[in-house]
PDB file of C-alpha atoms and ligand atoms in Angstrom:
ATOM      1  CA  MET A   1      -6.048  12.088   9.156  1.00  0.00           C
ATOM      2  CA  ASP A   2      -6.123  13.444   5.594  1.00  0.00           C
ATOM      3  CA  ILE A   3      -5.223  11.219   2.676  1.00  0.00           C
ATOM      4  CA  LEU A   4      -2.834  12.842   0.208  1.00  0.00           C
ATOM      5  CA  THR A   5      -3.636  12.549  -3.474  1.00  0.00           C
ATOM      6  CA  LEU A   6      -1.692  12.392  -6.714  1.00  0.00           C
ATOM      7  CA  GLY A   7       0.394  15.511  -7.208  1.00  0.00           C
ATOM      8  CA  ASN A   8       1.554  15.657  -3.587  1.00  0.00           C
ATOM      9  CA  GLU A   9       5.256  14.927  -3.729  1.00  0.00           C
ATOM     10  CA  LEU A  10       5.308  13.063  -0.420  1.00  0.00           C
ATOM     11  CA  LEU A  11       3.648  10.217  -2.315  1.00  0.00           C
ATOM     12  CA  ARG A  12       6.853  10.024  -4.365  1.00  0.00           C
ATOM     13  CA  GLY A  13       9.228   9.863  -1.416  1.00  0.00           C
ATOM     14  CA  LYS A  14      10.870   6.800   0.050  1.00  0.00           C
ATOM     15  CA  ALA A  15       9.683   6.038   3.568  1.00  0.00           C
ATOM     16  CA  GLU A  16      12.206   5.607   6.391  1.00  0.00           C
ATOM     17  CA  PRO A  17      12.286   2.620   8.742  1.00  0.00           C
ATOM     18  CA  VAL A  18      10.287   2.984  11.948  1.00  0.00           C
ATOM     19  CA  ALA A  19      12.875   3.404  14.712  1.00  0.00           C
ATOM     20  CA  LYS A  20      10.683   2.603  17.677  1.00  0.00           C
ATOM     21  CA  ILE A  21       7.401   0.754  18.010  1.00  0.00           C
ATOM     22  CA  ASP A  22       5.731   2.510  20.897  1.00  0.00           C
ATOM     23  CA  ASP A  23       2.293   3.720  22.013  1.00  0.00           C
ATOM     24  CA  GLU A  24       2.523   6.702  19.719  1.00  0.00           C
ATOM     25  CA  LEU A  25       3.058   4.466  16.708  1.00  0.00           C
ATOM     26  CA  LYS A  26       0.204   2.200  17.781  1.00  0.00           C
ATOM     27  CA  GLN A  27      -2.005   5.290  17.982  1.00  0.00           C
ATOM     28  CA  ILE A  28      -0.956   6.278  14.461  1.00  0.00           C
ATOM     29  CA  ALA A  29      -1.712   2.775  13.180  1.00  0.00           C
ATOM     30  CA  ASP A  30      -5.186   2.956  14.743  1.00  0.00           C
ATOM     31  CA  GLU A  31      -5.799   6.325  13.112  1.00  0.00           C
ATOM     32  CA  MET A  32      -4.633   4.927   9.783  1.00  0.00           C
ATOM     33  CA  LEU A  33      -7.120   2.076  10.114  1.00  0.00           C
ATOM     34  CA  ASP A  34      -9.863   4.607  10.882  1.00  0.00           C
ATOM     35  CA  ALA A  35      -8.910   6.631   7.799  1.00  0.00           C
ATOM     36  CA  LEU A  36      -8.837   3.443   5.745  1.00  0.00           C
ATOM     37  CA  HIS A  37     -12.319   2.451   6.869  1.00  0.00           C
ATOM     38  CA  LYS A  38     -13.649   5.964   6.392  1.00  0.00           C
ATOM     39  CA  GLY A  39     -12.263   6.017   2.851  1.00  0.00           C
ATOM     40  CA  LYS A  40     -13.696   2.543   2.187  1.00  0.00           C
ATOM     41  CA  GLY A  41     -10.280   1.382   1.079  1.00  0.00           C
ATOM     42  CA  VAL A  42      -8.478  -1.907   1.632  1.00  0.00           C
ATOM     43  CA  GLY A  43      -4.997  -0.594   2.394  1.00  0.00           C
ATOM     44  CA  LEU A  44      -3.249   2.577   3.472  1.00  0.00           C
ATOM     45  CA  ALA A  45       0.462   3.327   3.769  1.00  0.00           C
ATOM     46  CA  GLY A  46       2.303   5.945   5.846  1.00  0.00           C
ATOM     47  CA  PRO A  47       3.246   8.246   2.943  1.00  0.00           C
ATOM     48  CA  GLN A  48      -0.433   8.482   1.968  1.00  0.00           C
ATOM     49  CA  VAL A  49      -1.067  10.372   5.190  1.00  0.00           C
ATOM     50  CA  GLY A  50       2.201  12.303   5.021  1.00  0.00           C
ATOM     51  CA  LEU A  51       4.001   9.967   7.400  1.00  0.00           C
ATOM     52  CA  MET A  52       7.280   9.001   5.722  1.00  0.00           C
ATOM     53  CA  LYS A  53       7.699   5.828   7.768  1.00  0.00           C
ATOM     54  CA  ARG A  54       7.641   2.188   6.743  1.00  0.00           C
ATOM     55  CA  ILE A  55       4.209   1.268   7.995  1.00  0.00           C
ATOM     56  CA  PHE A  56       1.009   0.239   6.268  1.00  0.00           C
ATOM     57  CA  VAL A  57      -2.363  -1.125   7.271  1.00  0.00           C
ATOM     58  CA  VAL A  58      -4.484  -3.567   5.327  1.00  0.00           C
ATOM     59  CA  HIS A  59      -8.055  -4.692   5.802  1.00  0.00           C
ATOM     60  CA  VAL A  60      -9.596  -6.862   3.106  1.00  0.00           C
ATOM     61  CA  GLU A  61     -13.068  -8.314   3.257  1.00  0.00           C
ATOM     62  CA  GLY A  62     -13.307 -11.490   5.297  1.00  0.00           C
ATOM     63  CA  ASP A  63      -9.974 -10.870   7.008  1.00  0.00           C
ATOM     64  CA  GLU A  64      -8.893  -9.044  10.158  1.00  0.00           C
ATOM     65  CA  PRO A  65      -7.254  -5.587  10.038  1.00  0.00           C
ATOM     66  CA  ARG A  66      -3.488  -6.029   9.740  1.00  0.00           C
ATOM     67  CA  ILE A  67      -0.624  -3.693  10.566  1.00  0.00           C
ATOM     68  CA  PHE A  68       2.795  -4.097   8.934  1.00  0.00           C
ATOM     69  CA  ILE A  69       5.790  -2.201  10.319  1.00  0.00           C
ATOM     70  CA  ASN A  70       9.217  -2.242   8.606  1.00  0.00           C
ATOM     71  CA  PRO A  71       8.034  -4.957   6.206  1.00  0.00           C
ATOM     72  CA  SER A  72      10.229  -7.003   3.865  1.00  0.00           C
ATOM     73  CA  ILE A  73       8.809  -9.001   1.004  1.00  0.00           C
ATOM     74  CA  ILE A  74      10.885 -12.163   1.341  1.00  0.00           C
ATOM     75  CA  ALA A  75       9.519 -14.100  -1.624  1.00  0.00           C
ATOM     76  CA  THR A  76       6.981 -13.772  -4.394  1.00  0.00           C
ATOM     77  CA  SER A  77       5.395 -16.425  -6.592  1.00  0.00           C
ATOM     78  CA  GLU A  78       6.573 -16.791 -10.147  1.00  0.00           C
ATOM     79  CA  GLU A  79       2.966 -16.911 -11.167  1.00  0.00           C
ATOM     80  CA  MET A  80       1.632 -13.459 -12.003  1.00  0.00           C
ATOM     81  CA  VAL A  81      -1.992 -12.441 -12.052  1.00  0.00           C
ATOM     82  CA  LYS A  82      -3.966  -9.492 -13.315  1.00  0.00           C
ATOM     83  CA  TYR A  83      -6.393  -7.766 -11.000  1.00  0.00           C
ATOM     84  CA  GLU A  84      -8.125  -4.419 -10.947  1.00  0.00           C
ATOM     85  CA  GLU A  85      -6.663  -1.898  -8.503  1.00  0.00           C
ATOM     86  CA  GLY A  86      -7.574   1.511  -7.234  1.00  0.00           C
ATOM     87  CA  CYS A  87      -5.954   3.744  -4.624  1.00  0.00           C
ATOM     88  CA  LEU A  88      -7.276   6.257  -2.107  1.00  0.00           C
ATOM     89  CA  SER A  89      -4.502   8.581  -3.322  1.00  0.00           C
ATOM     90  CA  VAL A  90      -5.562   8.274  -6.964  1.00  0.00           C
ATOM     91  CA  PRO A  91      -9.316   8.759  -6.621  1.00  0.00           C
ATOM     92  CA  GLY A  92     -11.600   7.691  -9.422  1.00  0.00           C
ATOM     93  CA  VAL A  93      -9.007   5.606 -11.273  1.00  0.00           C
ATOM     94  CA  TRP A  94      -9.115   1.821 -11.548  1.00  0.00           C
ATOM     95  CA  ALA A  95      -6.955  -0.328 -13.763  1.00  0.00           C
ATOM     96  CA  ASP A  96      -5.731  -3.899 -14.139  1.00  0.00           C
ATOM     97  CA  VAL A  97      -2.243  -4.391 -12.722  1.00  0.00           C
ATOM     98  CA  ILE A  98      -0.122  -7.521 -13.086  1.00  0.00           C
ATOM     99  CA  ARG A  99       1.588  -8.704  -9.897  1.00  0.00           C
ATOM    100  CA  PRO A 100       2.731 -11.945  -8.252  1.00  0.00           C
ATOM    101  CA  ARG A 101      -0.154 -14.133  -7.100  1.00  0.00           C
ATOM    102  CA  ALA A 102       1.367 -14.934  -3.700  1.00  0.00           C
ATOM    103  CA  LEU A 103       4.101 -13.766  -1.377  1.00  0.00           C
ATOM    104  CA  ARG A 104       5.844 -14.220   1.931  1.00  0.00           C
ATOM    105  CA  ILE A 105       6.357 -11.128   4.055  1.00  0.00           C
ATOM    106  CA  GLN A 106       8.226 -10.444   7.275  1.00  0.00           C
ATOM    107  CA  ALA A 107       7.295  -7.454   9.425  1.00  0.00           C
ATOM    108  CA  TRP A 108       6.681  -6.280  12.975  1.00  0.00           C
ATOM    109  CA  ASN A 109       3.264  -5.790  14.484  1.00  0.00           C
ATOM    110  CA  GLU A 110       2.078  -2.852  16.605  1.00  0.00           C
ATOM    111  CA  ARG A 111       3.175  -4.662  19.769  1.00  0.00           C
ATOM    112  CA  GLY A 112       6.727  -4.809  18.462  1.00  0.00           C
ATOM    113  CA  ARG A 113       6.651  -8.516  17.669  1.00  0.00           C
ATOM    114  CA  PRO A 114       8.185  -9.799  14.450  1.00  0.00           C
ATOM    115  CA  PHE A 115       6.090 -12.110  12.304  1.00  0.00           C
ATOM    116  CA  THR A 116       6.256 -13.827   8.956  1.00  0.00           C
ATOM    117  CA  MET A 117       3.194 -14.666   6.914  1.00  0.00           C
ATOM    118  CA  GLU A 118       2.186 -15.933   3.534  1.00  0.00           C
ATOM    119  CA  ALA A 119      -0.545 -14.283   1.537  1.00  0.00           C
ATOM    120  CA  GLU A 120      -2.208 -14.889  -1.779  1.00  0.00           C
ATOM    121  CA  GLY A 121      -5.080 -13.516  -3.786  1.00  0.00           C
ATOM    122  CA  ILE A 122      -6.478 -10.159  -2.773  1.00  0.00           C
ATOM    123  CA  LEU A 123      -4.486  -9.969   0.457  1.00  0.00           C
ATOM    124  CA  ALA A 124      -1.212 -10.453  -1.438  1.00  0.00           C
ATOM    125  CA  ARG A 125      -2.346  -7.905  -3.987  1.00  0.00           C
ATOM    126  CA  VAL A 126      -3.052  -5.250  -1.372  1.00  0.00           C
ATOM    127  CA  ILE A 127       0.202  -5.937   0.500  1.00  0.00           C
ATOM    128  CA  LEU A 128       2.228  -5.483  -2.702  1.00  0.00           C
ATOM    129  CA  HIS A 129       0.340  -2.287  -3.560  1.00  0.00           C
ATOM    130  CA  GLU A 130       0.927  -0.853  -0.076  1.00  0.00           C
ATOM    131  CA  TYR A 131       4.564  -1.907  -0.053  1.00  0.00           C
ATOM    132  CA  ASP A 132       5.020   0.057  -3.276  1.00  0.00           C
ATOM    133  CA  HIS A 133       3.795   3.197  -1.492  1.00  0.00           C
ATOM    134  CA  LEU A 134       6.747   2.918   0.919  1.00  0.00           C
ATOM    135  CA  GLU A 135       9.022   3.204  -2.125  1.00  0.00           C
ATOM    136  CA  GLY A 136       7.150   6.126  -3.639  1.00  0.00           C
ATOM    137  CA  VAL A 137       5.579   3.925  -6.293  1.00  0.00           C
ATOM    138  CA  LEU A 138       1.910   4.198  -7.289  1.00  0.00           C
ATOM    139  CA  PHE A 139      -0.078   1.496  -9.057  1.00  0.00           C
ATOM    140  CA  ILE A 140      -0.438   3.710 -12.117  1.00  0.00           C
ATOM    141  CA  ASP A 141       3.360   3.497 -12.518  1.00  0.00           C
ATOM    142  CA  ARG A 142       2.897  -0.197 -13.275  1.00  0.00           C
ATOM    143  CA  LEU A 143       0.686   0.472 -16.277  1.00  0.00           C
ATOM    144  CA  SER A 144       1.864   1.119 -19.805  1.00  0.00           C
ATOM    145  CA  VAL A 145       2.651   4.782 -20.486  1.00  0.00           C
ATOM    146  CA  ARG A 146      -0.223   4.976 -22.927  1.00  0.00           C
ATOM    147  CA  LYS A 147      -2.730   3.545 -20.518  1.00  0.00           C
ATOM    148  CA  ARG A 148      -1.499   5.725 -17.659  1.00  0.00           C
ATOM    149  CA  GLU A 149      -1.741   8.893 -19.712  1.00  0.00           C
ATOM    150  CA  ARG A 150      -5.207   8.022 -20.881  1.00  0.00           C
ATOM    151  CA  LEU A 151      -6.401   7.376 -17.337  1.00  0.00           C
ATOM    152  CA  LEU A 152      -4.805  10.522 -15.958  1.00  0.00           C
ATOM    153  CA  ALA A 153      -6.170  12.644 -18.761  1.00  0.00           C
ATOM    154  CA  LYS A 154      -9.577  11.327 -17.846  1.00  0.00           C
ATOM    155  CA  MET A 155      -8.862  12.220 -14.246  1.00  0.00           C
ATOM    156  CA  GLY A 156      -7.895  15.725 -15.377  1.00  0.00           C
ATOM    157  CA  LYS A 157      -4.422  15.777 -13.898  1.00  0.00           C
ATOM    158  CA  VAL A 158      -1.009  16.118 -15.433  1.00  0.00           C
ATOM    159  CA  ARG A 159       1.148  13.046 -15.591  1.00  0.00           C
ATOM    160  CA  GLN A 160       3.406  12.606 -12.595  1.00  0.00           C
ATOM    161  CA  ARG A 161       7.064  11.806 -13.091  1.00  0.00           C
TER     162      ARG A 161
HETATM  163 NI1   NI B 201      -2.689   3.017  -2.833  1.00  0.00          NI
END
Protein backbone atom coordinates (compact mmCIF):
# COMPACT_ATOMS: atom_id res chain seq x y z
CA MET A 1 0.00 0.00 0.00
CA ASP A 2 1.49 3.34 -1.06
CA ILE A 3 0.81 6.47 0.94
CA LEU A 4 -0.16 9.46 -1.20
CA THR A 5 1.51 12.77 -0.46
CA LEU A 6 0.61 16.43 -0.73
CA GLY A 7 -0.17 17.39 -4.31
CA ASN A 8 -2.19 14.25 -5.01
CA GLU A 9 -5.74 15.47 -5.45
CA LEU A 10 -7.30 12.38 -3.89
CA LEU A 11 -6.15 13.82 -0.56
CA ARG A 12 -8.54 16.70 -1.25
CA GLY A 13 -11.58 14.56 -2.00
CA LYS A 14 -14.43 13.73 0.32
CA ALA A 15 -14.59 10.05 1.21
CA GLU A 16 -17.81 8.09 0.68
CA PRO A 17 -19.47 5.96 3.36
CA VAL A 18 -18.45 2.31 3.45
CA ALA A 19 -21.44 0.38 2.09
CA LYS A 20 -20.54 -3.05 3.36
CA ILE A 21 -18.23 -4.24 6.11
CA ASP A 22 -16.98 -7.55 4.79
CA ASP A 23 -13.80 -9.64 4.64
CA GLU A 24 -12.43 -7.48 1.87
CA LEU A 25 -12.77 -4.37 4.00
CA LYS A 26 -11.19 -6.13 6.97
CA GLN A 27 -8.28 -7.06 4.71
CA ILE A 28 -7.93 -3.42 3.64
CA ALA A 29 -7.97 -2.29 7.28
CA ASP A 30 -5.20 -4.78 8.09
CA GLU A 31 -3.14 -3.51 5.17
CA MET A 32 -3.69 0.06 6.33
CA LEU A 33 -2.42 -0.87 9.78
CA ASP A 34 0.64 -2.48 8.18
CA ALA A 35 1.28 0.68 6.14
CA LEU A 36 0.80 2.78 9.26
CA HIS A 37 3.33 0.74 11.22
CA LYS A 38 5.77 0.70 8.32
CA GLY A 39 5.52 4.48 8.04
CA LYS A 40 5.93 4.83 11.82
CA GLY A 41 2.78 6.91 11.93
CA VAL A 42 -0.04 7.01 14.47
CA GLY A 43 -3.00 7.23 12.10
CA LEU A 44 -3.90 6.58 8.49
CA ALA A 45 -7.12 7.33 6.62
CA GLY A 46 -8.56 5.77 3.44
CA PRO A 47 -7.88 8.74 1.13
CA GLN A 48 -4.19 8.61 2.10
CA VAL A 49 -3.94 5.28 0.32
CA GLY A 50 -6.25 6.31 -2.51
CA LEU A 51 -9.28 4.62 -0.99
CA MET A 52 -12.09 7.20 -0.99
CA LYS A 53 -14.03 5.47 1.78
CA ARG A 54 -14.83 6.57 5.31
CA ILE A 55 -12.35 4.42 7.18
CA PHE A 56 -9.28 5.20 9.24
CA VAL A 57 -6.93 3.32 11.52
CA VAL A 58 -5.22 4.67 14.60
CA HIS A 59 -2.47 3.23 16.74
CA VAL A 60 -0.98 5.45 19.43
CA GLU A 61 1.67 4.37 21.87
CA GLY A 62 0.32 2.46 24.85
CA ASP A 63 -2.99 1.75 23.13
CA GLU A 64 -4.29 -1.02 20.89
CA PRO A 65 -4.66 -0.56 17.10
CA ARG A 66 -8.14 0.81 16.38
CA ILE A 67 -10.24 0.76 13.23
CA PHE A 68 -13.01 3.31 12.65
CA ILE A 69 -15.52 2.77 9.85
CA ASN A 70 -18.16 5.39 8.93
CA PRO A 71 -17.26 7.45 12.01
CA SER A 72 -19.23 10.39 13.41
CA ILE A 73 -17.76 12.79 15.90
CA ILE A 74 -20.72 13.17 18.25
CA ALA A 75 -19.25 15.69 20.67
CA THR A 76 -16.07 17.61 21.30
CA SER A 77 -14.83 19.36 24.44
CA GLU A 78 -15.02 23.11 24.62
CA GLU A 79 -11.49 23.06 25.91
CA MET A 80 -8.97 23.36 23.09
CA VAL A 81 -5.35 22.34 23.24
CA LYS A 82 -2.28 22.88 21.12
CA TYR A 83 -0.20 19.91 20.10
CA GLU A 84 2.40 19.25 17.46
CA GLU A 85 1.17 17.23 14.47
CA GLY A 86 2.71 15.64 11.44
CA CYS A 87 1.20 13.52 8.68
CA LEU A 88 2.47 10.64 6.56
CA SER A 89 1.02 12.52 3.56
CA VAL A 90 2.91 15.71 4.39
CA PRO A 91 6.37 14.30 5.07
CA GLY A 92 8.90 16.37 6.94
CA VAL A 93 6.42 18.95 8.23
CA TRP A 94 5.42 19.32 11.87
CA ALA A 95 3.41 22.13 13.37
CA ASP A 96 1.29 22.97 16.40
CA VAL A 97 -2.42 22.62 15.72
CA ILE A 98 -5.22 23.69 18.05
CA ARG A 99 -8.04 21.16 18.47
CA PRO A 100 -10.55 20.03 21.10
CA ARG A 101 -8.94 18.18 24.00
CA ALA A 102 -11.53 15.39 24.10
CA LEU A 103 -14.30 13.90 22.02
CA ARG A 104 -16.96 11.24 21.72
CA ILE A 105 -17.06 9.25 18.51
CA GLN A 106 -19.45 6.67 17.10
CA ALA A 107 -18.28 4.24 14.42
CA TRP A 108 -18.35 0.62 13.30
CA ASN A 109 -15.52 -1.81 13.80
CA GLU A 110 -14.13 -4.29 11.26
CA ARG A 111 -16.58 -6.94 12.46
CA GLY A 112 -19.48 -4.67 11.57
CA ARG A 113 -20.35 -3.80 15.16
CA PRO A 114 -21.23 -0.23 16.09
CA PHE A 115 -19.44 1.30 19.05
CA THR A 116 -19.19 4.62 20.82
CA MET A 117 -16.09 5.73 22.68
CA GLU A 118 -14.62 8.73 24.38
CA ALA A 119 -11.07 9.80 23.77
CA GLU A 120 -8.81 12.52 25.05
CA GLY A 121 -5.21 13.58 24.75
CA ILE A 122 -3.18 12.09 21.93
CA LEU A 123 -5.84 9.56 20.96
CA ALA A 124 -8.43 12.33 20.51
CA ARG A 125 -5.89 14.35 18.59
CA VAL A 126 -5.16 11.55 16.14
CA ILE A 127 -8.85 10.71 15.68
CA LEU A 128 -9.65 14.34 14.80
CA HIS A 129 -6.69 14.51 12.40
CA GLU A 130 -7.76 11.29 10.66
CA TYR A 131 -11.40 12.34 10.54
CA ASP A 132 -10.29 15.49 8.71
CA HIS A 133 -8.70 13.32 6.01
CA LEU A 134 -12.15 11.86 5.23
CA GLU A 135 -13.26 15.42 4.43
CA GLY A 136 -10.23 16.23 2.32
CA VAL A 137 -8.74 18.40 5.04
CA LEU A 138 -5.05 18.30 5.97
CA PHE A 139 -3.59 19.52 9.25
CA ILE A 140 -1.71 22.27 7.43
CA ASP A 141 -5.11 23.75 6.49
CA ARG A 142 -5.63 24.47 10.18
CA LEU A 143 -2.56 26.69 10.40
CA SER A 144 -2.44 30.38 9.62
CA VAL A 145 -1.82 31.13 5.94
CA ARG A 146 1.54 32.64 6.78
CA LYS A 147 2.69 29.67 8.77
CA ARG A 148 1.45 27.21 6.16
CA GLU A 149 3.23 28.99 3.34
CA ARG A 150 6.43 29.15 5.31
CA LEU A 151 6.32 25.44 6.09
CA LEU A 152 5.46 24.46 2.53
CA ALA A 153 8.15 26.68 1.10
CA LYS A 154 10.57 24.88 3.35
CA MET A 155 9.19 21.61 2.07
CA GLY A 156 9.72 22.84 -1.49
CA LYS A 157 6.17 22.41 -2.70
CA VAL A 158 3.61 24.85 -3.99
CA ARG A 159 0.74 25.72 -1.72
CA GLN A 160 -2.29 23.51 -2.17
CA ARG A 161 -5.72 25.06 -2.51
NI1 LIG B 1 -2.50 12.76 8.26
